[in-house]
Tab-separated table of C-alpha atoms and ligand atoms in Angstrom:
chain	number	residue	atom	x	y	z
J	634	UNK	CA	-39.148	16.217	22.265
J	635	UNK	CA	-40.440	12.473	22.350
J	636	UNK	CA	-40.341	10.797	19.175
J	637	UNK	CA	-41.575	7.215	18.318
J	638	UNK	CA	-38.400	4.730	17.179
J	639	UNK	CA	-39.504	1.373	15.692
J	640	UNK	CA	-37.456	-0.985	18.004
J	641	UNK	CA	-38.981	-4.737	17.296
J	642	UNK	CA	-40.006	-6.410	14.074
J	643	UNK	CA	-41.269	-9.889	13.117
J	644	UNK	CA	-43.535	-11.787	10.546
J	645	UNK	CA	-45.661	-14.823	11.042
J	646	UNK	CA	-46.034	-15.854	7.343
J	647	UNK	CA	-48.291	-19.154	6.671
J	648	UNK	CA	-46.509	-21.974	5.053
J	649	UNK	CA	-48.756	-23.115	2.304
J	650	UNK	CA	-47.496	-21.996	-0.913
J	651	UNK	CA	-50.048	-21.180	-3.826
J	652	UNK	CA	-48.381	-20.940	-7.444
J	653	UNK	CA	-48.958	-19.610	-10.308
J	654	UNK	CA	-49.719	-22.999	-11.434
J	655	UNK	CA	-51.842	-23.546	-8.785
J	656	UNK	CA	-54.181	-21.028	-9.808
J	657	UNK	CA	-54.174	-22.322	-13.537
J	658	UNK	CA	-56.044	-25.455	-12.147
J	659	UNK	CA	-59.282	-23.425	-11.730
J	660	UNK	CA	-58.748	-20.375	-13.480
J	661	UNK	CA	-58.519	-19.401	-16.901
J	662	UNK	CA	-54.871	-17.758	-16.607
J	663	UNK	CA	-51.227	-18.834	-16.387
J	664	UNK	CA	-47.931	-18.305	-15.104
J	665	UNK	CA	-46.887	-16.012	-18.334
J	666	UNK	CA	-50.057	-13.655	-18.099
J	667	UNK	CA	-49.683	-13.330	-14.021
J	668	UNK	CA	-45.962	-12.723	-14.221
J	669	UNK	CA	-45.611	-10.141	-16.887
J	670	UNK	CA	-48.808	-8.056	-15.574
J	671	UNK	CA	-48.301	-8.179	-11.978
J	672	UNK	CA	-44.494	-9.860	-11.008
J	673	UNK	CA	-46.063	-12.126	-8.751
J	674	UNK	CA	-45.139	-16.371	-9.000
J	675	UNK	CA	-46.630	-17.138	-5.900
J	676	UNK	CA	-48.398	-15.822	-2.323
J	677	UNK	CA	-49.694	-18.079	1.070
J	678	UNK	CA	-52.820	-18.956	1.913
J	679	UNK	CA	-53.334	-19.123	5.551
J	680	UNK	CA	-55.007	-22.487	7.439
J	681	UNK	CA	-55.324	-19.856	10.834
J	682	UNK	CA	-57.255	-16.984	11.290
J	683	UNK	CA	-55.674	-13.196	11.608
J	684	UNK	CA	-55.627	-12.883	15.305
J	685	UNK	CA	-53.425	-16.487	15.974
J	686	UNK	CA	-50.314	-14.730	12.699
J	687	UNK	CA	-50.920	-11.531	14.570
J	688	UNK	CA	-50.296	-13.489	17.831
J	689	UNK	CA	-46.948	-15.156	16.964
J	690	UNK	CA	-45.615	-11.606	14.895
J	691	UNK	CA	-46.258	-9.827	18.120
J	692	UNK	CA	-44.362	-12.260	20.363
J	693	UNK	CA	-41.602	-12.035	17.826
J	694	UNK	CA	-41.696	-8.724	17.573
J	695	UNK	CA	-41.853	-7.884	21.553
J	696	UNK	CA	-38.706	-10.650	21.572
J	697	UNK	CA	-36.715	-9.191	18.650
J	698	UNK	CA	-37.607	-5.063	21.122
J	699	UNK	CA	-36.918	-7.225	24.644
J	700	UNK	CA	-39.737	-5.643	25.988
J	701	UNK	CA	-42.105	-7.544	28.077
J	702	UNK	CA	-45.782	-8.205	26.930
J	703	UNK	CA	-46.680	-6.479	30.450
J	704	UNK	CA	-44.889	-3.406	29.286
J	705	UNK	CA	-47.104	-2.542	26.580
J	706	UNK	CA	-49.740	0.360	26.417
J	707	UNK	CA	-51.249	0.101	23.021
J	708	UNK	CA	-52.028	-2.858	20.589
J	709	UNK	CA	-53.440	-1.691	17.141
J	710	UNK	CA	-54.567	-4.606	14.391
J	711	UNK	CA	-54.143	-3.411	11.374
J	712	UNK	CA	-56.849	-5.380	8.912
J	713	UNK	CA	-59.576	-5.037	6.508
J	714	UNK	CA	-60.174	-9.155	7.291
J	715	UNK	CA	-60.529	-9.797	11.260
J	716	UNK	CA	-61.630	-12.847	12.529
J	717	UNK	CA	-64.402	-11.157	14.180
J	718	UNK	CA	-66.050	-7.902	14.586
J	719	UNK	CA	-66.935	-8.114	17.956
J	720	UNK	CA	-64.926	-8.314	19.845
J	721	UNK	CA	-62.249	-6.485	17.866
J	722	UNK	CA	-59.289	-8.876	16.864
J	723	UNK	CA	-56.333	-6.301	18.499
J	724	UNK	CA	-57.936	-8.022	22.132
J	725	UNK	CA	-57.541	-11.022	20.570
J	726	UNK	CA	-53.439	-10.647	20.124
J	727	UNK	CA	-53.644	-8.933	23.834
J	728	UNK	CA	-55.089	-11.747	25.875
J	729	UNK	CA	-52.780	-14.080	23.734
J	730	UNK	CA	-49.746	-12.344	24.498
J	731	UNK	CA	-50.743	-11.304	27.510
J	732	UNK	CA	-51.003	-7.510	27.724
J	733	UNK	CA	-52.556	-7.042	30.558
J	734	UNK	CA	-52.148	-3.225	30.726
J	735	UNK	CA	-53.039	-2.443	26.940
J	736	UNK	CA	-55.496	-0.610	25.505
J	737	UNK	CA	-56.245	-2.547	21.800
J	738	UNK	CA	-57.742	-0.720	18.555
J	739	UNK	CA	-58.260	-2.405	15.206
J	740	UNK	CA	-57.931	-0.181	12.472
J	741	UNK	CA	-59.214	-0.822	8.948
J	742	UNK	CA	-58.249	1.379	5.393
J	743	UNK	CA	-57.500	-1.719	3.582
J	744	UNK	CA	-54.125	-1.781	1.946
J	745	UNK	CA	-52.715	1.114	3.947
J	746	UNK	CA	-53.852	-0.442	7.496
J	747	UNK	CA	-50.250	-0.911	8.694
J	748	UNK	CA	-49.056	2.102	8.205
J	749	UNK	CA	-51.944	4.350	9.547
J	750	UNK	CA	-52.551	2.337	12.412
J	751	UNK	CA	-48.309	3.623	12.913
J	752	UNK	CA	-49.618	6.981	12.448
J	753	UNK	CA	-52.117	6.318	15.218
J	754	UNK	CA	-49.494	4.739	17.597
J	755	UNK	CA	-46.577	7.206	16.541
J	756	UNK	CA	-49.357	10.079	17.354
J	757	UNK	CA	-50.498	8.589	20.539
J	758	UNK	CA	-46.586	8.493	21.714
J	759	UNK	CA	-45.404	11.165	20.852
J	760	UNK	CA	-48.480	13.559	22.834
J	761	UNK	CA	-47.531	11.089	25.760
J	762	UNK	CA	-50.976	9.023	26.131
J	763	UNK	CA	-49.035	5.743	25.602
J	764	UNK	CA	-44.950	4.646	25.583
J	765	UNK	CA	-45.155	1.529	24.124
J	766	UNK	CA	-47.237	0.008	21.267
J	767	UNK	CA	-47.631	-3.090	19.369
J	768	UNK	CA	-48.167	-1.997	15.595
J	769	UNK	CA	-49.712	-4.856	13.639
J	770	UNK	CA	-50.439	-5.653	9.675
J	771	UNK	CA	-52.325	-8.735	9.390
J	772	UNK	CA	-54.837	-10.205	6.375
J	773	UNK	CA	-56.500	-13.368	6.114
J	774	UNK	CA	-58.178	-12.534	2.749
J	775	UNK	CA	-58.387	-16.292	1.208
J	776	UNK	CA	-61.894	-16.941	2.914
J	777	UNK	CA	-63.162	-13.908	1.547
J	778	UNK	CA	-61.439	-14.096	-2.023
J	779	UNK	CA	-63.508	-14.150	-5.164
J	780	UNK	CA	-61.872	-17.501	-6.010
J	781	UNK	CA	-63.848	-17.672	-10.004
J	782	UNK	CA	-63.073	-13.970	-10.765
J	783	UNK	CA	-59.459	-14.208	-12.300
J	784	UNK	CA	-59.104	-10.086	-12.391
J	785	UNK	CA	-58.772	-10.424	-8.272
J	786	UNK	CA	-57.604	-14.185	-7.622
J	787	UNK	CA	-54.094	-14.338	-9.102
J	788	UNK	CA	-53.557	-10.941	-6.707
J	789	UNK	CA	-53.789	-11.490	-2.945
J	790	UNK	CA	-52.196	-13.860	-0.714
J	791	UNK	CA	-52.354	-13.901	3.299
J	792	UNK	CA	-49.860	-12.416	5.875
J	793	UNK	CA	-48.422	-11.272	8.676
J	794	UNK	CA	-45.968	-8.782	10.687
J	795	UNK	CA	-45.733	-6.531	13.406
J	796	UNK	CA	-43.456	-3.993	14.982
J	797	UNK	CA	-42.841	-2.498	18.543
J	798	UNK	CA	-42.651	1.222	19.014
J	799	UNK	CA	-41.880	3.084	21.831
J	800	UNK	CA	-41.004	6.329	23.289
J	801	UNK	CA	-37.646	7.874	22.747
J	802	UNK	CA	-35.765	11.201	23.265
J	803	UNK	CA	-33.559	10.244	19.682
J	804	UNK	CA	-34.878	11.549	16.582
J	805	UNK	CA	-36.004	8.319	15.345
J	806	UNK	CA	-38.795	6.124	14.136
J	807	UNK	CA	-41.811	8.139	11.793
J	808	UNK	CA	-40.136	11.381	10.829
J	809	UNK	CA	-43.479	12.515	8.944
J	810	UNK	CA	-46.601	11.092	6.516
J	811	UNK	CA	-49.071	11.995	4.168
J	812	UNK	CA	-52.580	10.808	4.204
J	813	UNK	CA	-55.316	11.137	2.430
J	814	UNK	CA	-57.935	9.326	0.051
J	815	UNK	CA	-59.464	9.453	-3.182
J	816	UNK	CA	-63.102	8.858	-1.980
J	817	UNK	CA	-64.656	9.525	-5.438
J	818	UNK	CA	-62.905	6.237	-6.714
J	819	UNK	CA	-63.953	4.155	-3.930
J	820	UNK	CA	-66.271	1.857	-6.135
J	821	UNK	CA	-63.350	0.958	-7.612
J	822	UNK	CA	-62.582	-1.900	-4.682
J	823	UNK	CA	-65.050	-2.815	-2.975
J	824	UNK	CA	-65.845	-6.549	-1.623
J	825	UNK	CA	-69.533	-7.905	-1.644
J	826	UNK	CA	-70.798	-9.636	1.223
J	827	UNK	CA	-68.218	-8.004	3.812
J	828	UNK	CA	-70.400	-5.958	6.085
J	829	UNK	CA	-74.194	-5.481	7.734
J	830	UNK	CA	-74.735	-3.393	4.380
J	831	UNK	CA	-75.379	-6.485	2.858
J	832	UNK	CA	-78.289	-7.728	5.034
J	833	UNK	CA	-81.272	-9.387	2.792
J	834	UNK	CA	-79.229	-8.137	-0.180
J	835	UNK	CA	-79.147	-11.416	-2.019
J	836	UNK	CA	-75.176	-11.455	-1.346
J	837	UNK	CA	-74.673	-14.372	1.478
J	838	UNK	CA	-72.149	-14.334	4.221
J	839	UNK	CA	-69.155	-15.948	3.174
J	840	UNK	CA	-70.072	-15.920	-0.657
J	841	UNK	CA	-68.109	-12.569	-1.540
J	842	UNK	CA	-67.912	-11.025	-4.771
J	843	UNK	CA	-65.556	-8.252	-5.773
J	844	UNK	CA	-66.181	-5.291	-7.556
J	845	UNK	CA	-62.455	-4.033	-8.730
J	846	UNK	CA	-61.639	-1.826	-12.002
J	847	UNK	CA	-57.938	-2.585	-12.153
J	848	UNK	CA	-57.168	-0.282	-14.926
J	849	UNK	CA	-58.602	2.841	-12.595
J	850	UNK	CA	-57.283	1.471	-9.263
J	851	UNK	CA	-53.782	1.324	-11.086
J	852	UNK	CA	-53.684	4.890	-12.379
J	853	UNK	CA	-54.795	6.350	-9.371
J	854	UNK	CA	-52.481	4.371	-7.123
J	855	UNK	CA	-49.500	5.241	-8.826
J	856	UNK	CA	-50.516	9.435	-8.781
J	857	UNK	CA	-51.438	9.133	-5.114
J	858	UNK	CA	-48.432	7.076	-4.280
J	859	UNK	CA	-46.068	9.250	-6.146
J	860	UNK	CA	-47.802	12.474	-4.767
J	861	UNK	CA	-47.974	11.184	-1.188
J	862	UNK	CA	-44.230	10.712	-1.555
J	863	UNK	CA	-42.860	13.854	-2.856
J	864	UNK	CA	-45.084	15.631	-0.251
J	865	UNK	CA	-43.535	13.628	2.696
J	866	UNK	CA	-40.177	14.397	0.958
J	867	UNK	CA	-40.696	17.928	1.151
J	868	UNK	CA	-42.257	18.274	4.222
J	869	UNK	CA	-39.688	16.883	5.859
J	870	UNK	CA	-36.614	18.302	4.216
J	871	UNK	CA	-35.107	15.769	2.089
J	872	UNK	CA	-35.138	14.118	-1.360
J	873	UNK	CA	-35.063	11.300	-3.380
J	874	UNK	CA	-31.157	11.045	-3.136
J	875	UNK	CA	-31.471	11.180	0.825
J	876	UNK	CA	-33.579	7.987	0.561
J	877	UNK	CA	-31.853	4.381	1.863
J	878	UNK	CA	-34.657	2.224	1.177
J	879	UNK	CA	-38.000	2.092	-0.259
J	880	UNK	CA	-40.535	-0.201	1.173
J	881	UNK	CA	-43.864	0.426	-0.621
J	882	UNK	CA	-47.087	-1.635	-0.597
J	883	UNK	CA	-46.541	-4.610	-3.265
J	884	UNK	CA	-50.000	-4.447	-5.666
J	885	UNK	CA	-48.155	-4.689	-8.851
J	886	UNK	CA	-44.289	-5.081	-10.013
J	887	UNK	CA	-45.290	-2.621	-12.644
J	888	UNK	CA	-47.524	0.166	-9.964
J	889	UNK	CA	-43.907	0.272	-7.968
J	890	UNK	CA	-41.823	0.290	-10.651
J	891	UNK	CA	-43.885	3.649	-11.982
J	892	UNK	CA	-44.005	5.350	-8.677
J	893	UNK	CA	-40.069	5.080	-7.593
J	894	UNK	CA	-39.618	6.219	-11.761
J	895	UNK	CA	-41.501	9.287	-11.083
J	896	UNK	CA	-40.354	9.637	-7.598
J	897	UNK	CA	-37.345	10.259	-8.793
J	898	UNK	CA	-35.457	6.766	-7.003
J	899	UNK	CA	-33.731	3.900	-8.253
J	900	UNK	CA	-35.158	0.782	-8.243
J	901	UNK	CA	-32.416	-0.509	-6.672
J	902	UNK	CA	-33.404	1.004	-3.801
J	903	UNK	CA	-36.771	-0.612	-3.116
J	904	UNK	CA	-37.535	-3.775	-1.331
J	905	UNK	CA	-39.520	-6.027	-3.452
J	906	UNK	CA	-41.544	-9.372	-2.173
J	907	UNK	CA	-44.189	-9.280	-4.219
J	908	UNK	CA	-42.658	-11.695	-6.836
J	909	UNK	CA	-43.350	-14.536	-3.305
J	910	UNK	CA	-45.912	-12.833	-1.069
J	911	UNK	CA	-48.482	-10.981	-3.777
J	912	UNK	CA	-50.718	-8.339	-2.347
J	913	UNK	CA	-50.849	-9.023	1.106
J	914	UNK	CA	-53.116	-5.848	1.993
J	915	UNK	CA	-52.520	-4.310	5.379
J	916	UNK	CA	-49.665	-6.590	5.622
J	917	UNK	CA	-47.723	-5.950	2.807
J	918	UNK	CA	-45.296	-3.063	3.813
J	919	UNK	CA	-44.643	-4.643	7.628
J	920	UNK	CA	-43.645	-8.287	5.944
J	921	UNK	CA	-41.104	-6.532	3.657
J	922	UNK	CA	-39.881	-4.263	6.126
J	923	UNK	CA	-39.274	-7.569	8.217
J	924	UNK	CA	-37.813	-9.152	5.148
J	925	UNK	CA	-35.517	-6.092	4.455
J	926	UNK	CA	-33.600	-6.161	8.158
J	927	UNK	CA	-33.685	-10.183	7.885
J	928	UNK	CA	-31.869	-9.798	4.677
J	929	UNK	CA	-30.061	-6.965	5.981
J	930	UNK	CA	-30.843	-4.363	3.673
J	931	UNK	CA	-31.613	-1.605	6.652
J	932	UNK	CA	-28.543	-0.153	7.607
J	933	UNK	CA	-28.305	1.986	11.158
J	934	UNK	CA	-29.663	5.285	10.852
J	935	UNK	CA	-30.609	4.182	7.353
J	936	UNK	CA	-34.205	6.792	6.137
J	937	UNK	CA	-37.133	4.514	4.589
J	938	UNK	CA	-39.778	5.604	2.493
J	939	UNK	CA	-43.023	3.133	2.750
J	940	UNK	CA	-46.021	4.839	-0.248
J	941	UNK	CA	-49.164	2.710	0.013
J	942	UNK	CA	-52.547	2.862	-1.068
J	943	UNK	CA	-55.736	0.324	-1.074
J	944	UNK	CA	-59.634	0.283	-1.024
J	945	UNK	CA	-60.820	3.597	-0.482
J	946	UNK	CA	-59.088	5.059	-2.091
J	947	UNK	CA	-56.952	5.852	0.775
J	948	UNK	CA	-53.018	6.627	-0.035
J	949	UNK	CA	-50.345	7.517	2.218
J	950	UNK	CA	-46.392	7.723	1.926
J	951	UNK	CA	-44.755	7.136	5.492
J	952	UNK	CA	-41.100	8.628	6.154
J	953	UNK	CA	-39.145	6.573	9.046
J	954	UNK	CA	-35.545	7.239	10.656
J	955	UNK	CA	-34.279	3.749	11.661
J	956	UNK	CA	-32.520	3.007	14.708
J	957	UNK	CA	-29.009	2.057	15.574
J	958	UNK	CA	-29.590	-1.564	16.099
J	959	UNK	CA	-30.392	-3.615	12.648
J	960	UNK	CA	-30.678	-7.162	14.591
J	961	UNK	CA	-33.390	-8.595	17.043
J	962	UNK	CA	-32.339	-8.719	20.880
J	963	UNK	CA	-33.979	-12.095	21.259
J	964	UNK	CA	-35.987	-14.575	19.182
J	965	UNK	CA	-38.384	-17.041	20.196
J	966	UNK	CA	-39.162	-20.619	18.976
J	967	UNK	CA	-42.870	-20.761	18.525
J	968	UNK	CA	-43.789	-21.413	14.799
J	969	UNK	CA	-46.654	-21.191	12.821
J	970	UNK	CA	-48.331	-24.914	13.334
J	971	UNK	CA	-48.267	-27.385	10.614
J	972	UNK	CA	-50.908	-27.749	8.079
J	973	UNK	CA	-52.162	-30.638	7.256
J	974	UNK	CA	-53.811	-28.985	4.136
J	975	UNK	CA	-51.471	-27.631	0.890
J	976	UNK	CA	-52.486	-24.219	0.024
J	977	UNK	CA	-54.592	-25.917	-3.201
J	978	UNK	CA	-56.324	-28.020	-0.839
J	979	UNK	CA	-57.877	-24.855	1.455
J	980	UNK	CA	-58.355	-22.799	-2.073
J	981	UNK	CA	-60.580	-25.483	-3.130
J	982	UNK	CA	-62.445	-25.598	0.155
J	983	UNK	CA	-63.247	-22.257	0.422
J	984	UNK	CA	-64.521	-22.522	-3.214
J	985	UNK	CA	-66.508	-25.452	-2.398
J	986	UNK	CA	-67.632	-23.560	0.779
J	987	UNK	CA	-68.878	-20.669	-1.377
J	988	UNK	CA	-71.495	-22.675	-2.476
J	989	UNK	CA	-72.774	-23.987	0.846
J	990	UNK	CA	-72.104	-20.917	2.603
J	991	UNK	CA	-74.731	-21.445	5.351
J	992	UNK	CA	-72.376	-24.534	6.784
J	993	UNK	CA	-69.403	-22.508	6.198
J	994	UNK	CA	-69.176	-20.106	9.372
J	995	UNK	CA	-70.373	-23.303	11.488
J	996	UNK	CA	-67.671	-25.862	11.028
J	997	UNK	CA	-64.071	-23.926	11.612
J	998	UNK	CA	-62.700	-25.589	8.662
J	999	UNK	CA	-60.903	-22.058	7.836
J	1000	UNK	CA	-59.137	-22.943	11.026
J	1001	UNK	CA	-59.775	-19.616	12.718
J	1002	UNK	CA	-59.389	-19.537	16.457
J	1003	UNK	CA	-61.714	-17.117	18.022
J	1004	UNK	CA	-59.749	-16.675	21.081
J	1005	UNK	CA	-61.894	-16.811	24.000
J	1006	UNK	CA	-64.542	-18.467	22.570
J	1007	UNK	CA	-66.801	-20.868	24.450
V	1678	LIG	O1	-53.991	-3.018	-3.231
V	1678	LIG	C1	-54.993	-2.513	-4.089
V	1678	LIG	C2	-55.434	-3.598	-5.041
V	1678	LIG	N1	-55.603	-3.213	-6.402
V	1678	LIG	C3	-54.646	-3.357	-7.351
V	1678	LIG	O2	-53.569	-3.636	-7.080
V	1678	LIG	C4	-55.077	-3.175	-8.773
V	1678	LIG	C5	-54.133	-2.477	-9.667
V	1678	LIG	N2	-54.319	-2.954	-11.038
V	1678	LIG	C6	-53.509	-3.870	-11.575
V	1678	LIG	O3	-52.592	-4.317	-10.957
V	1678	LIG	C7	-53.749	-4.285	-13.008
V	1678	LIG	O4	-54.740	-3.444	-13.595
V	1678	LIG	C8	-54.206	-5.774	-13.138
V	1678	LIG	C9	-53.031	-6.695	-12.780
V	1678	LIG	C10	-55.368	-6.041	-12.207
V	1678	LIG	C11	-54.612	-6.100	-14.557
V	1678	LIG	O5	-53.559	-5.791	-15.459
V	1678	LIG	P1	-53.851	-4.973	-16.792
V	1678	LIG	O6	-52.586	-4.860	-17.525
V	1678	LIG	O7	-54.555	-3.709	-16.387
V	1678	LIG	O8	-54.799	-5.954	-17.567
V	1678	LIG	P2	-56.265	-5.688	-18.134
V	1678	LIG	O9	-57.234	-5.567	-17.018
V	1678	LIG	O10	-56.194	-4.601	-19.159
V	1678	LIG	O11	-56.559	-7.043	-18.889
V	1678	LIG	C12	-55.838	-7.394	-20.089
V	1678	LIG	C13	-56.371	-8.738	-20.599
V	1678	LIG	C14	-57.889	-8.791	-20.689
V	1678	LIG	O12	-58.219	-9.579	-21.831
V	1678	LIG	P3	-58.664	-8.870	-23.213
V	1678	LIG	O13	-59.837	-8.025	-22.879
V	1678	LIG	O14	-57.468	-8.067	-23.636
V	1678	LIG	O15	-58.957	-10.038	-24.096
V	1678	LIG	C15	-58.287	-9.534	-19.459
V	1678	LIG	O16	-59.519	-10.240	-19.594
V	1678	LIG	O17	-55.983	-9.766	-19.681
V	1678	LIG	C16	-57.142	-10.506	-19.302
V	1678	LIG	N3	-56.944	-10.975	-17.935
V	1678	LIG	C17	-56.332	-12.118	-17.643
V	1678	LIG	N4	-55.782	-13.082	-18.401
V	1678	LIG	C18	-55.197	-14.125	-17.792
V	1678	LIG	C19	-57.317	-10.355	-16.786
V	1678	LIG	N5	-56.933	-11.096	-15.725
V	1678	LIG	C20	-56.313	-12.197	-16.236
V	1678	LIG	C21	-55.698	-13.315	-15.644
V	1678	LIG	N6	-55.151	-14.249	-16.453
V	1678	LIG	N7	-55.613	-13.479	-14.312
């Protein structure tokens, strides 16, 4: 039987820093309210577009698998924020890297973006249409942030990571998952401006608004986490005690803390960034899985439990058998490029972009590369 092992990992995280402080300079919060309600003291806000971090997390990642760009079948972008529509961003990352034999797929359900898009590739592998796939989580949310509405701004940050997967005979990689979504709450989340839905609706391009009933989003996350989980968990075989490592999508301190309770696992067992990253969306779960084997905290054979959810409602709980090898076969030395702008700095822009909105998609100043552009 072909299964689908995970066998490269890497993040391209931007540099600029935004603190809690930070936020206090234009919002009507602070560093006490943001860290007892959520956990988070800071996130990054990215001065490239989603298609250059997804560019440098897949070169890692194809380093850190030694597997040659050429070599790969599938690329799927997992994003609600793309730097473009059309073409889709996953061609982007393929020309970039250069791909040349690749089919590419971007795949949006919000939050949980990363890990169906490794449904998609694990499926695709294992019924033998493709060996080898680039998995990617990616959000560059900033431009589209609701920068005056204080119940979304002190939540999201920007991000990036990726993973190679690829055929294997071993029983390894996604052992199972559970999908689904709570459609009924989908006016829950839902971002103004982001789609042709919005033509001659009075919202402009670029000037976003959020609609987003925390209270509701929270409740239902943590019963479709928790219920994802236990269903994977039984499916499967195995419980709570057979879990290594938790690495669940990072909304709130207090949403994880709720669903491992009721899971029935230790927090001590969870991987937790969200205290530096935020809610990085789609990219949340691949940047702490990165973060985990940096630090070490995936041991060979180790099993992983990854519970998301996100706009939608869609949830899922993802069940992965890791590999023998921990460490990267190679790294490169590319790097993110400097900014010459402090996270404040391109907060401020975009807000003072909101309000001139018809300029905004015309002068690059979000620093987006459309790759391939003329
Ligand atoms: O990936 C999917 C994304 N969605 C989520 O992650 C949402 C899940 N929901 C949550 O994480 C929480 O509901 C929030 C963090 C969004 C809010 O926490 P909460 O404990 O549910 O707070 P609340 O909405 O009940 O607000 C409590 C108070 C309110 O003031 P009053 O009415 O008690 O006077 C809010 O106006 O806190 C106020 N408040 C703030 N104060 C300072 C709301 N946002 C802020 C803020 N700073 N940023």
């Amino acid at each position: 039987m072909t299964f689908a092992a995970i066998t490269g990992w890497g993040a391209a995280m931007p540099p600029n820093v935004l603190s809690n402080a930070d936020l206090s300079t234009f919002l009507d919060t602070n560093d006490e309210w943001i860290t007892s309600r959520t956990g988070m003291k800071e996130r990054r806000i990215s001065h490239v577009g989603a298609t250059e971090m997804a560019t440098l997390a897949a070169k890692r990642a194809l380093a850190c698998a030694g597997v040659d760009a050429k070599d790969v079948d599938l690329i799927v972008f997992g994003s609600c924020s793309p730097d473009e529509q059309v073409p889709n961003s996953a061609s982007g990352v393929q020309v970039a890297i250069g791909a040349t034999r690749a089919a590419s797929m971007d795949l949006n359900t919000a939050c949980t973006s990363f890990l169906y898009s490794l449904s998609t590739a694990n499926a695709m592998i294992r019924t033998g249409v493709v060996r080898t796939a680039i998995v990617i989580g990616v959000e560059h949310i900033s431009p589209y942030m609701d920068w005056g509405n204080r119940n979304v701004a002190v939540l999201f940050g920007d991000g990036c990571a990726a993973v190679v997967v690829q055929a294997t005979d071993k029983e390894e990689g996604l052992l199972g998952e559970q999908l689904g979504c709570v459609a009924d709450a989908r006016h829950t989340l839902r971002v103004r401006g982001m789609g042709s839905g919005y033509t001659n609706s009075g919202v402009m391009l670029g000037d976003t608004e959020w609609d987003f009933d925390g209270q509701e989003i929270f409740k239902r996350a943590v019963q479709g986490m928790v219920q994802a989980s236990q269903a994977v968990m039984q499916k499967c075989g195995v419980t709570p005690d057979d879990i290594d490592l938790v690495v669940p999508h990072q909304a709130n301190l207090r949403i994880i803390e709720a669903v491992v309770q009721r899971a029935g696992l230790p927090m001590d067992k969870v991987m937790l960034t969200v205290q530096r990253y935020g809610n990085m969306s789609a990219a949340t779960v691949p940047v702490a899985l990165n973060d985990a084997l940096v630090e070490g905290r995936v041991k060979p054979g180790a099993l992983i439990l990854m519970p998301a959810f996100g706009a939608g409602l869609t949830m899922c709980s993802h069940l992965v058998r890791w590999g023998d090898r921990v460490t990267p076969i190679a790294t490169i030395p590319d790097e993110m490029p400097a900014s010459k702008l402090s996270a404040l700095d391109l907060v401020n822009k975009i807000r003072d972009r909101k309000s001139q909105s018809h300029e905004a998609s015309h002068d690059g100043l979000q620093g987006a590369r459309l790759i391939g552009a003329k």
